[in-house]
Amino acid sequence: MTETRIEAWLDEDRAFAPSTEFSAQANAQPSIYEEAAKDPVAWWRQQANRLAWDVAPTTALEWDLPNATWFADGTLNASVSCVDVHVREGRGARVAFHWVADAEGESRTITYHDLHREVCRTANALLELGVKKGDRVAVYMPMIPEAIFAMLAIVRLGAIHSVVFGGFSAEALSSRILDSDCRFVVTADGAFRRGVASPLKPAVDEALKSCPDVTAVLVVQRTRGEVQWTPGRDYWWHDIVQRQSDVHQPESFPAETPLFIMYTSGTTAKPKGIFHTTAGYLTQAATTYHYVFDVKPESDVCWTAADIGWITGHSYIVYGPLVNGVTQIMYEGLPDSGGRDRWWKIISQYGATILYTAPTTIRTLMKWGHQIPEAFDLSSLRLLGTVGEPINPEAWMWYRQNIGGDRCPIVDTWWQTETGAILCSPLPGITATKPGAAMRALPGISVAVVDDAGHEVEHGQGGYLVVTAPWPSMTRGIWGDPARFFDTYWSRFPGKYFAGDGAKLDSDGDLWLLGRVDDVMNISGHRLSTTEVEHALVGHRAVAEAAVVGASDETTGQAIVAFVTLKLSAEDMNKDQAALVEELRSHVASVISPIAKPRQIILTPDLPKTRSGKIMRRLLRDVAENRSLGDVTTLTDPTVVNMIAGLMDTRASSDD
Ligand code: WT7
């Protein structure tokens, strides 16, 4: 945790009261906190009425730490709550997605009616390929509507999707397929990024060399690039989906039916398959979308600028918004596809009212200059959101002033892959906002900031964020590893969920998130573990040992800095080190993902270790951030650190 830097951000006194205009129209009323606090479980039971139940539940929470079930005796079909219900109730003509391609001028409009037809067809195609209830299906896709058709079709059949971000490598994809034993893959030939086609199918072919149990691969043709074809295993989407009937009778499943698995980095080299079940997850995704984003389905045009390969895309592009029946923008490209003004073009063209993005993107837009958004009419916007990492007040203020016209409330939403949906955030129109603060737990949620001993801290103090009661969209565990679920989240503070984040209560008792306190890094809002990157590095023939730290970075929040000792002799070490460093950086990118590419690799003859042989990451982080070195008395050889600090200046590699 880069506490010193973050402490300097905090400006607890700067607060924005909700405007009377917004409050008058807000979905939430001030009494909501009290109502929910009276009986949180009953309150959540009420919220569950947002779903289209076949058999309404008579139960709510059953809690046997760390195992929770919610609404367990109810039955429903997730895709019906997202799609069919809107068609059935006469909202079929409403636009579900304005899909905007990477290339300017290319777009598609998908109404709820269209969505229903496509989901039914896709479900029928998957049935034909042999997908059954409980099967795991990997989805490795660009940001195209078929990704959403696939996700909804999979859960419509009672199968479980495991969406793997399209930027992940073949190796990362195969390990995820194997871990949850996926038998099917949905993918595309490639993806467009800034007008350039980048292939996806070759990574699938490569991954499947080590996944012999995958029986079918469904491929969307997006880029028309050349593809290798394995007959009997590979099927074109346009061959098999298009000819299906658009009628599919959905089955009703128990509330706790697994819905999806989403892999995320923990503190070990192996990503964890976080899994979520149906009704609790959907209830909280929908409820938080309604209150935190204050959505008015008849008039809002909502844009969650995230990828469906992450939990944000699952909860706030697919499930939360669709249960609410809103109109969304789904964008395929990068913020500068076609030019650095692309986002503002999209917002003004479609009249976007709600924008949800990550601090790292805001900082990039900020670097490009306020003149760019200034040239556009952004007056349709009425609410802004941020997620993924702590937001520095400068970025928050820039967002408010330059994008939000000094009028839109900003919701800084804290949550995790494991929490499934937002737990902490201001409520627009109700809660004041402070630049950089998540403010408080949502109605129905209880969190606390505790010290090392687990005691709640006073106002003005820092500690660890814990969740003190189960919530509906809580993960039901780690796929295939129940013991790890308890150990990771429920053992540090007995009876409480330990999130892994540092936090602070200010003098008003408002909540500020300060970043991870474990070996999890946050690079542009993407979660990576130090060990995962170290593991990739030592997998290279020339590497003997590696230590990785997350160092603060102006744009990406944190950046990866790796300290590496080589297997080569001292003489060899002086040979063309720059080329070797580049090779190692590319190696990490190809083993994990370009996101994991270290910003810097420092080749060093030795690493600082304690007498018990543990690498002192804290010291390395100080070195990486150019801080003065603290206590080094427990080091076996204190001169190592100074030597490494010297190497930083001379051997730092350039940024990409
Ligand atoms: C970690 C979870 C939740 C979707 C995207 C990330 C950090 C998330 C905030 C925020 C400060 C935040 C935390 C958390 N984080 N939102 N508003 N303020 N930190 O999901 O990949 O599961 O990562 O992201 O450190 O533990 P994820």
XYZ file of C-alpha atoms and ligand atoms in Angstrom:
683
model
C 0.000 0.000 0.000
C 1.408 3.351 -0.942
C 0.109 5.052 2.112
C 2.280 8.151 2.074
C 1.082 9.169 -1.346
C -2.557 8.493 -0.612
C -2.459 10.274 2.751
C -1.397 13.386 0.878
C -4.549 13.157 -1.256
C -7.015 13.134 1.550
C -8.966 16.297 1.915
C -11.777 15.340 4.207
C -13.318 18.747 4.398
C -14.160 19.142 0.753
C -17.674 17.807 0.284
C -20.459 18.273 -2.225
C -23.981 18.206 -0.878
C -26.577 16.587 -3.129
C -28.393 19.102 -5.284
C -32.056 19.667 -4.484
C -32.824 19.027 -8.148
C -31.297 15.585 -8.054
C -32.750 14.736 -4.647
C -36.262 15.540 -5.768
C -36.082 12.868 -8.477
C -33.814 10.321 -6.788
C -34.753 6.638 -6.659
C -33.527 6.480 -3.064
C -35.108 8.381 -0.201
C -33.097 9.367 2.884
C -35.057 6.910 5.038
C -33.679 3.988 3.011
C -30.667 3.426 5.292
C -32.803 3.201 8.372
C -35.410 0.984 6.728
C -32.754 -1.456 5.568
C -30.914 -1.393 8.906
C -34.062 -2.369 10.826
C -34.030 -5.804 9.224
C -31.452 -6.122 6.427
C -32.444 -9.671 5.500
C -36.111 -8.715 5.157
C -35.085 -5.644 3.171
C -33.144 -7.807 0.731
C -36.092 -10.164 0.495
C -38.145 -7.170 -0.661
C -35.504 -6.262 -3.239
C -35.611 -9.816 -4.611
C -39.046 -8.923 -6.023
C -37.136 -7.206 -8.837
C -36.609 -10.671 -10.326
C -39.075 -12.670 -12.394
C -39.622 -15.640 -10.089
C -41.387 -18.802 -11.201
C -41.707 -19.906 -7.595
C -41.289 -17.039 -5.151
C -38.946 -17.812 -2.245
C -40.261 -18.153 1.280
C -36.769 -18.012 2.776
C -34.041 -15.380 2.603
C -30.647 -15.861 4.257
C -29.312 -19.135 5.570
C -25.915 -18.566 7.086
C -23.391 -21.122 8.229
C -20.113 -19.221 8.030
C -18.600 -19.036 5.447
C -21.513 -20.552 3.510
C -24.547 -18.468 2.731
C -27.616 -19.185 0.702
C -30.223 -16.585 -0.253
C -33.816 -17.165 -1.299
C -32.946 -20.845 -1.644
C -36.429 -22.321 -2.142
C -37.343 -19.959 -4.977
C -36.924 -20.920 -8.624
C -36.277 -18.773 -11.683
C -34.354 -18.468 -14.906
C -31.772 -15.674 -14.950
C -32.176 -14.908 -18.648
C -35.934 -14.504 -18.218
C -35.383 -11.766 -15.608
C -32.959 -10.068 -17.994
C -34.828 -10.424 -21.267
C -38.167 -12.269 -21.556
C -39.852 -10.289 -18.829
C -39.359 -7.026 -20.717
C -40.796 -8.449 -23.917
C -43.670 -10.073 -22.030
C -44.534 -6.786 -20.306
C -44.580 -4.780 -23.524
C -41.112 -3.259 -23.467
C -39.752 -5.288 -26.388
C -39.319 -2.269 -28.640
C -37.038 -0.512 -26.142
C -33.382 -0.437 -27.148
C -31.297 -2.712 -24.965
C -27.987 -1.865 -26.614
C -26.684 0.798 -28.898
C -23.619 -1.155 -29.953
C -20.824 1.085 -31.224
C -17.981 -0.494 -33.161
C -14.298 0.305 -32.956
C -14.580 1.842 -36.429
C -16.516 5.070 -36.656
C -19.784 4.768 -38.479
C -20.377 1.098 -37.699
C -23.102 0.395 -35.159
C -26.020 -1.878 -34.336
C -29.233 -1.260 -32.479
C -30.515 -4.178 -30.438
C -33.954 -3.928 -28.868
C -35.139 -6.176 -26.061
C -37.114 -7.982 -28.683
C -33.958 -8.585 -30.757
C -32.091 -9.615 -27.633
C -34.766 -12.170 -26.823
C -34.630 -13.659 -30.313
C -30.818 -13.859 -30.344
C -30.576 -15.351 -26.869
C -33.153 -18.018 -27.783
C -31.342 -18.881 -31.001
C -27.992 -19.043 -29.265
C -29.451 -21.234 -26.530
C -30.838 -23.605 -29.178
C -27.443 -23.696 -30.907
C -25.666 -24.485 -27.656
C -28.172 -27.265 -27.014
C -27.350 -28.693 -30.415
C -23.651 -28.602 -29.535
C -24.419 -30.575 -26.397
C -24.397 -27.966 -23.638
C -26.367 -29.160 -20.611
C -27.323 -27.809 -17.225
C -24.275 -27.467 -14.956
C -21.730 -27.565 -17.810
C -19.009 -24.931 -17.817
C -18.619 -22.862 -20.965
C -15.645 -20.558 -21.531
C -16.349 -17.259 -23.300
C -13.306 -15.565 -24.855
C -14.696 -12.668 -26.819
C -14.275 -9.088 -27.891
C -16.875 -6.474 -26.965
C -19.500 -7.512 -29.483
C -23.195 -8.231 -28.845
C -22.673 -11.971 -29.420
C -20.678 -12.057 -26.182
C -23.816 -11.032 -24.319
C -26.074 -13.344 -26.336
C -23.721 -16.174 -25.395
C -23.599 -15.347 -21.695
C -27.387 -15.119 -21.432
C -27.902 -18.254 -23.533
C -25.518 -20.230 -21.331
C -27.298 -19.295 -18.121
C -30.671 -19.820 -19.819
C -29.696 -23.496 -20.096
C -28.594 -23.650 -16.478
C -24.985 -23.898 -17.624
C -22.204 -21.776 -16.122
C -20.152 -19.239 -18.027
C -16.527 -18.506 -17.370
C -15.717 -15.359 -19.302
C -11.993 -14.948 -19.886
C -10.884 -11.425 -20.826
C -9.901 -11.371 -24.518
C -6.563 -9.810 -23.609
C -5.428 -12.913 -21.750
C -2.857 -15.248 -23.283
C -3.406 -18.793 -24.553
C -1.739 -20.102 -21.416
C -3.986 -18.062 -19.124
C -7.020 -19.256 -21.107
C -6.064 -22.934 -20.968
C -5.383 -22.864 -17.228
C -8.845 -21.356 -16.653
C -10.512 -23.865 -18.963
C -8.803 -26.732 -17.147
C -9.429 -25.446 -13.632
C -13.204 -25.443 -14.071
C -13.276 -28.228 -16.652
C -14.997 -26.247 -19.396
C -16.197 -28.479 -22.249
C -17.179 -25.663 -24.611
C -15.649 -22.388 -25.785
C -17.363 -19.420 -27.415
C -14.980 -17.080 -29.195
C -14.413 -14.934 -32.310
C -11.877 -15.027 -35.098
C -10.469 -11.748 -33.833
C -11.092 -8.325 -32.378
C -10.664 -4.766 -33.616
C -8.542 -2.318 -31.702
C -7.974 1.139 -33.216
C -8.873 -0.229 -36.621
C -6.411 -3.092 -36.453
C -7.647 -6.677 -36.428
C -5.990 -8.747 -33.735
C -6.621 -12.484 -33.830
C -8.260 -14.399 -30.967
C -8.866 -17.827 -32.477
C -5.133 -18.783 -32.613
C -4.934 -18.356 -28.831
C -7.923 -20.693 -28.480
C -6.299 -23.265 -30.792
C -3.088 -23.032 -28.794
C -4.910 -23.258 -25.449
C -6.941 -26.277 -26.532
C -3.797 -28.310 -27.241
C -3.727 -28.869 -23.492
C -7.531 -29.101 -23.071
C -8.551 -32.342 -24.794
C -11.974 -32.426 -23.135
C -13.291 -29.395 -24.994
C -15.721 -30.808 -27.538
C -17.010 -27.713 -29.338
C -15.832 -24.221 -30.180
C -18.376 -21.697 -31.428
C -16.707 -18.925 -33.448
C -18.149 -15.523 -34.346
C -16.762 -14.073 -37.528
C -15.786 -10.524 -36.654
C -12.550 -9.639 -38.462
C -12.608 -12.119 -41.390
C -8.996 -12.947 -40.771
C -7.604 -16.335 -41.746
C -8.332 -19.041 -39.196
C -7.217 -22.602 -38.598
C -10.197 -24.918 -38.480
C -10.640 -28.173 -36.599
C -13.605 -29.930 -38.250
C -15.954 -31.589 -35.811
C -14.840 -29.242 -33.050
C -15.115 -25.745 -34.543
C -18.430 -24.229 -35.654
C -19.098 -20.831 -37.194
C -21.684 -18.833 -35.320
C -23.331 -17.759 -38.595
C -23.677 -21.391 -39.705
C -25.195 -22.799 -36.582
C -26.892 -19.998 -34.636
C -28.641 -18.259 -37.501
C -30.662 -21.274 -38.567
C -32.038 -21.994 -35.085
C -35.594 -21.435 -34.001
C -36.095 -18.190 -32.107
C -38.320 -19.967 -29.628
C -36.721 -21.458 -26.568
C -38.772 -22.500 -23.572
C -36.716 -21.663 -20.487
C -36.489 -24.097 -17.602
C -36.843 -22.838 -14.031
C -33.844 -23.412 -11.752
C -33.335 -23.217 -7.984
C -32.127 -19.827 -6.706
C -28.698 -21.138 -5.739
C -27.912 -22.583 -9.188
C -24.354 -21.509 -10.125
C -24.470 -18.668 -12.646
C -20.855 -17.966 -13.505
C -17.215 -18.293 -12.596
C -14.864 -15.340 -12.861
C -11.156 -15.843 -12.329
C -9.274 -13.247 -10.363
C -5.809 -12.926 -8.914
C -5.217 -13.669 -5.277
C -1.936 -13.627 -3.474
C -0.701 -16.873 -5.016
C 0.395 -17.670 -8.548
C -2.869 -19.456 -9.337
C -5.920 -17.303 -10.076
C -9.022 -18.179 -8.111
C -12.282 -19.178 -9.778
C -14.744 -16.979 -7.900
C -18.222 -18.337 -8.429
C -21.597 -16.723 -8.088
C -25.070 -18.178 -7.967
C -28.306 -16.962 -9.464
C -30.841 -15.119 -7.346
C -28.732 -13.435 -4.658
C -26.314 -12.149 -7.254
C -29.060 -10.897 -9.585
C -30.943 -9.252 -6.734
C -27.980 -7.228 -5.590
C -26.716 -6.389 -9.075
C -30.194 -5.074 -9.946
C -30.796 -3.269 -6.637
C -27.447 -1.494 -6.635
C -27.905 -0.521 -10.266
C -31.284 0.982 -9.409
C -30.150 2.997 -6.385
C -26.468 3.780 -6.986
C -26.933 4.754 -10.631
C -30.429 6.066 -9.994
C -31.557 4.614 -13.308
C -34.818 5.597 -14.986
C -35.297 2.838 -17.566
C -37.663 4.882 -19.752
C -35.251 7.737 -20.294
C -31.680 6.875 -19.362
C -28.914 5.898 -21.771
C -26.343 4.156 -19.629
C -22.748 3.503 -20.452
C -20.552 1.244 -18.391
C -17.237 1.664 -20.165
C -15.793 -1.694 -19.129
C -15.114 -5.050 -20.756
C -17.419 -8.015 -20.205
C -14.249 -9.967 -19.376
C -14.255 -8.437 -15.899
C -16.772 -8.456 -13.080
C -17.774 -4.841 -13.828
C -19.008 -5.946 -17.233
C -20.899 -8.891 -15.736
C -22.718 -6.910 -13.053
C -23.131 -3.511 -14.737
C -23.341 -4.229 -18.464
C -25.108 -7.565 -18.415
C -27.052 -8.482 -15.282
C -27.783 -5.306 -13.283
C -28.822 -3.129 -16.242
C -30.775 -5.871 -18.029
C -32.845 -6.793 -14.965
C -33.675 -3.081 -14.774
C -34.540 -3.040 -18.474
C -32.447 0.012 -19.311
C -30.980 1.208 -22.608
C -27.212 0.991 -22.801
C -24.256 1.866 -24.953
C -21.881 -1.015 -25.594
C -18.594 0.101 -27.120
C -16.116 -2.187 -28.830
C -13.097 0.109 -29.096
C -10.525 1.952 -27.057
C -10.936 5.502 -25.770
C -8.822 6.726 -28.690
C -10.090 4.486 -31.505
C -10.605 7.003 -34.290
C -9.214 9.847 -32.190
C -8.961 11.059 -28.628
C -12.426 12.593 -28.765
C -14.193 9.301 -29.467
C -15.890 8.935 -26.091
C -17.342 12.428 -26.217
C -18.594 11.849 -29.746
C -20.390 8.726 -28.541
C -21.852 10.454 -25.487
C -23.169 13.410 -27.444
C -24.431 11.279 -30.329
C -26.432 8.880 -28.158
C -27.268 11.320 -25.397
C -25.659 9.206 -22.697
C -26.956 10.081 -19.255
C -24.815 7.850 -17.027
C -21.118 7.078 -17.423
C -19.252 4.509 -15.315
C -15.509 4.046 -15.725
C -12.204 3.520 -13.924
C -9.846 6.100 -12.398
C -7.022 5.007 -14.687
C -9.108 5.943 -17.734
C -10.089 9.249 -16.166
C -6.403 10.045 -15.608
C -5.628 9.213 -19.232
C -8.457 11.429 -20.499
C -7.203 14.118 -18.150
C -3.698 13.858 -19.604
C -5.115 14.323 -23.101
C -6.499 17.660 -21.991
C -9.817 19.245 -21.054
C -9.998 20.963 -24.442
C -11.049 17.658 -26.003
C -14.295 17.071 -24.060
C -14.926 20.822 -23.955
C -15.660 20.840 -27.674
C -18.700 18.563 -27.150
C -22.137 18.969 -25.698
C -22.103 16.617 -22.715
C -25.181 18.104 -21.081
C -27.106 14.828 -21.394
C -24.947 13.358 -18.615
C -26.549 13.385 -15.186
C -24.475 10.913 -13.150
C -20.875 9.702 -13.180
C -19.387 6.624 -11.566
C -15.936 5.276 -10.864
C -14.656 1.849 -9.858
C -11.595 -0.361 -9.652
C -9.062 1.496 -7.558
C -8.802 4.455 -5.233
C -9.407 7.668 -7.173
C -7.144 10.601 -6.417
C -9.024 13.842 -5.683
C -7.400 15.584 -8.661
C -8.872 13.042 -11.075
C -12.190 13.110 -9.225
C -12.387 16.916 -9.489
C -11.397 16.841 -13.136
C -14.128 14.287 -13.820
C -16.701 16.361 -11.975
C -15.786 19.667 -13.584
C -14.890 18.700 -17.124
C -17.197 15.771 -17.774
C -19.945 16.303 -15.218
C -20.313 20.049 -15.821
C -19.936 20.584 -12.060
C -23.477 19.306 -11.708
C -23.420 15.488 -11.938
C -22.963 13.562 -8.716
C -20.027 11.139 -8.743
C -20.477 7.715 -7.208
C -17.174 6.156 -6.145
C -18.187 2.515 -5.921
C -16.153 0.053 -3.912
C -16.593 -3.648 -4.533
C -14.747 -6.742 -5.768
C -15.120 -9.790 -7.987
C -15.924 -11.642 -4.759
C -18.613 -9.219 -3.592
C -20.406 -9.545 -6.951
C -21.923 -6.088 -6.702
C -21.283 -2.711 -5.093
C -21.045 -2.664 -1.291
C -19.856 0.882 -0.574
C -20.775 4.048 -2.425
C -22.562 7.315 -1.949
C -26.232 7.265 -2.969
C -26.843 10.081 -5.446
C -29.270 12.671 -4.206
C -28.972 11.374 -0.647
C -25.348 11.167 0.423
C -22.845 14.004 0.132
C -19.791 13.147 -1.959
C -16.124 13.833 -1.209
C -13.401 13.637 -3.851
C -11.798 10.254 -3.272
C -14.203 8.760 -0.731
C -16.563 5.800 -1.128
C -18.406 7.389 1.846
C -20.421 4.536 3.362
C -21.890 1.083 3.037
C -25.043 0.798 0.962
C -28.400 0.078 2.599
C -28.536 -3.557 3.708
C -24.732 -3.811 3.936
C -22.555 -3.585 7.044
C -18.872 -2.847 6.886
C -16.321 -1.746 9.469
C -12.733 -0.567 9.582
C -10.778 -2.607 12.112
C -7.259 -2.635 13.525
C -4.866 -5.604 13.622
C -6.720 -7.068 16.571
C -10.067 -6.783 14.807
C -11.366 -3.867 16.902
C -13.244 -1.103 15.146
C -11.153 2.035 14.782
C -12.195 5.509 15.879
C -13.090 8.240 13.430
C -9.907 9.655 11.947
C -8.156 6.271 12.082
C -7.075 3.758 9.464
C -7.194 -0.018 9.378
C -8.639 -2.869 7.336
C -12.009 -2.932 5.632
C -14.190 -5.851 6.716
C -17.768 -6.808 5.909
C -19.588 -7.814 9.047
C -22.680 -9.570 7.690
C -23.335 -11.728 4.621
C -24.864 -10.053 1.550
C -26.877 -11.559 -1.338
C -24.270 -11.291 -4.115
C -21.452 -12.634 -1.994
C -19.368 -15.227 -3.804
C -20.372 -18.743 -2.868
C -16.730 -19.748 -2.945
C -13.680 -20.644 -4.979
C -14.391 -23.186 -7.680
C -13.030 -26.556 -6.586
C -11.374 -25.253 -3.434
C -13.777 -24.613 -0.539
C -11.036 -24.574 2.110
C -9.235 -21.758 0.364
C -12.417 -19.678 0.509
C -12.522 -19.800 4.305
C -8.779 -19.304 4.706
C -8.541 -16.346 2.350
C -11.505 -14.298 3.467
C -12.912 -15.511 6.777
C -9.965 -16.545 8.938
C -8.061 -13.262 9.451
C -10.857 -11.658 11.516
C -13.191 -14.304 12.964
C -16.770 -13.875 11.816
C -15.898 -11.124 9.350
C -15.128 -11.020 5.635
C -11.638 -9.604 5.097
C -11.532 -7.790 1.754
C -7.770 -7.245 1.549
C -8.111 -3.455 1.386
C -6.804 -0.786 3.693
C -9.345 1.875 4.620
C -9.815 4.872 6.810
C -12.707 6.599 8.531
C -12.406 10.372 8.415
C -13.431 12.685 11.238
C -17.049 12.547 10.003
C -16.927 8.759 9.954
C -16.926 8.640 6.141
C -15.084 5.818 4.414
C -11.937 6.167 2.276
C -10.361 3.192 0.520
C -6.578 3.196 0.536
C -5.570 0.249 -1.668
C -4.607 -3.366 -1.124
C -2.764 -4.469 1.969
C -1.711 -7.842 0.520
C 0.429 -8.883 -2.418
C -2.280 -8.068 -4.899
C -1.414 -5.262 -7.301
C -3.866 -3.019 -9.081
C -2.672 -2.075 -12.547
C -5.128 0.195 -14.347
C -7.873 -1.301 -12.234
C -6.810 -4.846 -13.165
C -5.951 -7.194 -10.401
C -2.684 -9.124 -10.542
C -0.709 -10.849 -7.849
C 2.991 -10.274 -7.349
C 3.519 -14.034 -7.161
C 1.724 -14.607 -10.458
C 4.181 -12.319 -12.241
C 7.146 -13.762 -10.332
C 6.017 -17.208 -11.368
C 5.943 -16.161 -15.015
C 9.419 -14.650 -14.738
C 11.072 -17.678 -13.140
C 9.489 -19.725 -15.920
C 12.018 -18.107 -18.266
C 15.244 -20.091 -18.731
C 17.544 -17.202 -17.806
C 15.857 -16.286 -14.535
C 16.998 -17.630 -11.190
C 14.846 -15.598 -8.872
C 12.360 -12.775 -9.164
C 10.685 -10.334 -6.809
C 7.814 -8.206 -8.030
C 6.275 -5.129 -6.471
C 3.538 -2.696 -7.427
C 4.990 0.819 -7.479
C 2.811 3.907 -7.695
C 2.283 5.216 -11.171
C 0.679 8.474 -12.186
C -1.607 6.975 -14.816
C -2.074 3.304 -14.066
C -2.320 3.677 -10.278
C 0.295 1.016 -9.801
C 2.862 -0.344 -12.221
C 4.817 -3.560 -12.064
C 8.482 -3.370 -11.149
C 10.426 -6.629 -11.161
C 13.800 -7.363 -9.608
C 15.411 -10.335 -11.263
C 18.529 -12.378 -10.631
C 19.858 -14.398 -13.534
C 21.133 -17.895 -13.919
C 23.921 -16.579 -16.112
C 27.471 -15.996 -14.974
C 28.555 -12.524 -13.906
C 30.247 -12.004 -17.245
C 27.150 -12.909 -19.236
C 25.194 -10.478 -17.171
C 26.953 -7.626 -18.838
C 26.030 -8.821 -22.313
C 23.183 -7.046 -24.001
C 21.047 -6.677 -20.934
C 18.600 -4.326 -22.566
C 17.612 -7.039 -25.033
C 17.218 -9.566 -22.267
C 15.036 -7.183 -20.272
C 12.816 -6.711 -23.312
C 12.646 -10.459 -23.795
C 11.587 -10.932 -20.180
C 8.931 -8.250 -20.438
C 7.466 -9.875 -23.554
C 7.702 -13.260 -21.894
C 5.454 -12.100 -19.053
C 3.034 -10.558 -21.544
C 2.763 -13.813 -23.434
C 2.440 -16.018 -20.347
C -0.213 -13.883 -18.628
C -1.351 -10.877 -20.636
C 0.025 -7.570 -21.911
C -1.529 -6.032 -18.792
C 1.045 -7.911 -16.737
C 4.055 -6.626 -18.651
C 6.431 -5.093 -16.097
C 7.038 -1.374 -16.508
C 10.585 -1.970 -15.359
C 12.815 -4.947 -14.863
C 15.944 -4.481 -12.825
C 18.591 -7.160 -13.213
C 20.403 -7.544 -9.954
C 23.035 -9.982 -8.631
C 21.082 -10.440 -5.407
C 17.737 -9.781 -3.706
C 17.293 -8.383 -0.201
C 16.202 -11.140 2.190
C 15.456 -11.452 5.853
C 17.510 -13.829 7.944
C 14.752 -16.377 7.497
C 15.129 -16.098 3.726
C 11.992 -14.089 2.882
C 12.313 -11.511 0.136
C 11.726 -8.056 1.588
C 9.173 -6.667 -0.823
C 8.518 -3.629 1.315
C 12.103 -2.506 0.814
C 11.927 -3.173 -2.893
C 8.784 -1.105 -3.129
C 10.599 1.743 -1.387
C 13.398 1.400 -3.899
C 10.959 1.289 -6.804
C 9.209 4.412 -5.553
C 12.459 6.220 -4.739
C 11.635 6.448 -1.067
C 14.274 6.598 1.598
C 14.941 3.154 2.976
C 13.683 2.406 6.439
C 14.923 -0.176 8.847
C 17.154 -2.704 7.137
C 18.625 -4.320 10.222
C 16.910 -7.667 9.631
C 18.535 -8.039 6.244
C 21.197 -10.678 5.771
C 23.196 -8.219 3.733
C 22.059 -4.600 4.031
C 24.349 -3.480 1.223
C 22.169 -5.373 -1.297
C 19.445 -2.767 -1.095
C 21.746 0.147 -1.729
C 23.263 -1.695 -4.622
C 19.808 -2.306 -6.127
C 18.858 1.332 -5.598
C 21.956 2.203 -7.600
C 20.912 -0.172 -10.383
C 17.497 1.463 -10.639
C 19.038 4.663 -11.959
C 21.245 3.077 -14.562
C 19.289 0.106 -15.795
C 15.688 1.271 -15.756
C 14.020 0.225 -18.957
C 11.890 2.619 -20.913
C 8.121 2.720 -20.695
C 5.951 1.346 -23.451
C -10.203 -4.536 -5.793
C -11.137 -5.522 -6.422
C -15.053 -4.073 -8.592
C -14.819 -4.131 -10.013
C -13.444 -3.849 -10.486
C -12.336 -4.424 -9.655
C -10.057 -2.203 -5.681
C -12.353 -1.539 -6.486
C -12.519 0.489 -5.679
C -12.844 1.806 -5.271
C -10.812 1.879 -4.112
C -11.286 -0.052 -5.270
C -9.933 -2.782 -4.296
C -10.614 -4.123 -4.403
N -11.208 -1.309 -5.808
N -13.146 -0.461 -6.433
N -13.989 2.411 -5.629
N -11.958 2.466 -4.485
N -10.436 0.636 -4.487
O -12.627 -5.720 -9.185
O -10.588 -6.969 -9.895
O -12.092 -7.868 -8.082
O -10.627 -5.860 -7.691
O -10.212 -3.324 -6.557
O -8.595 -2.923 -3.959
O -10.185 -5.053 -3.435
P -11.494 -6.696 -8.743
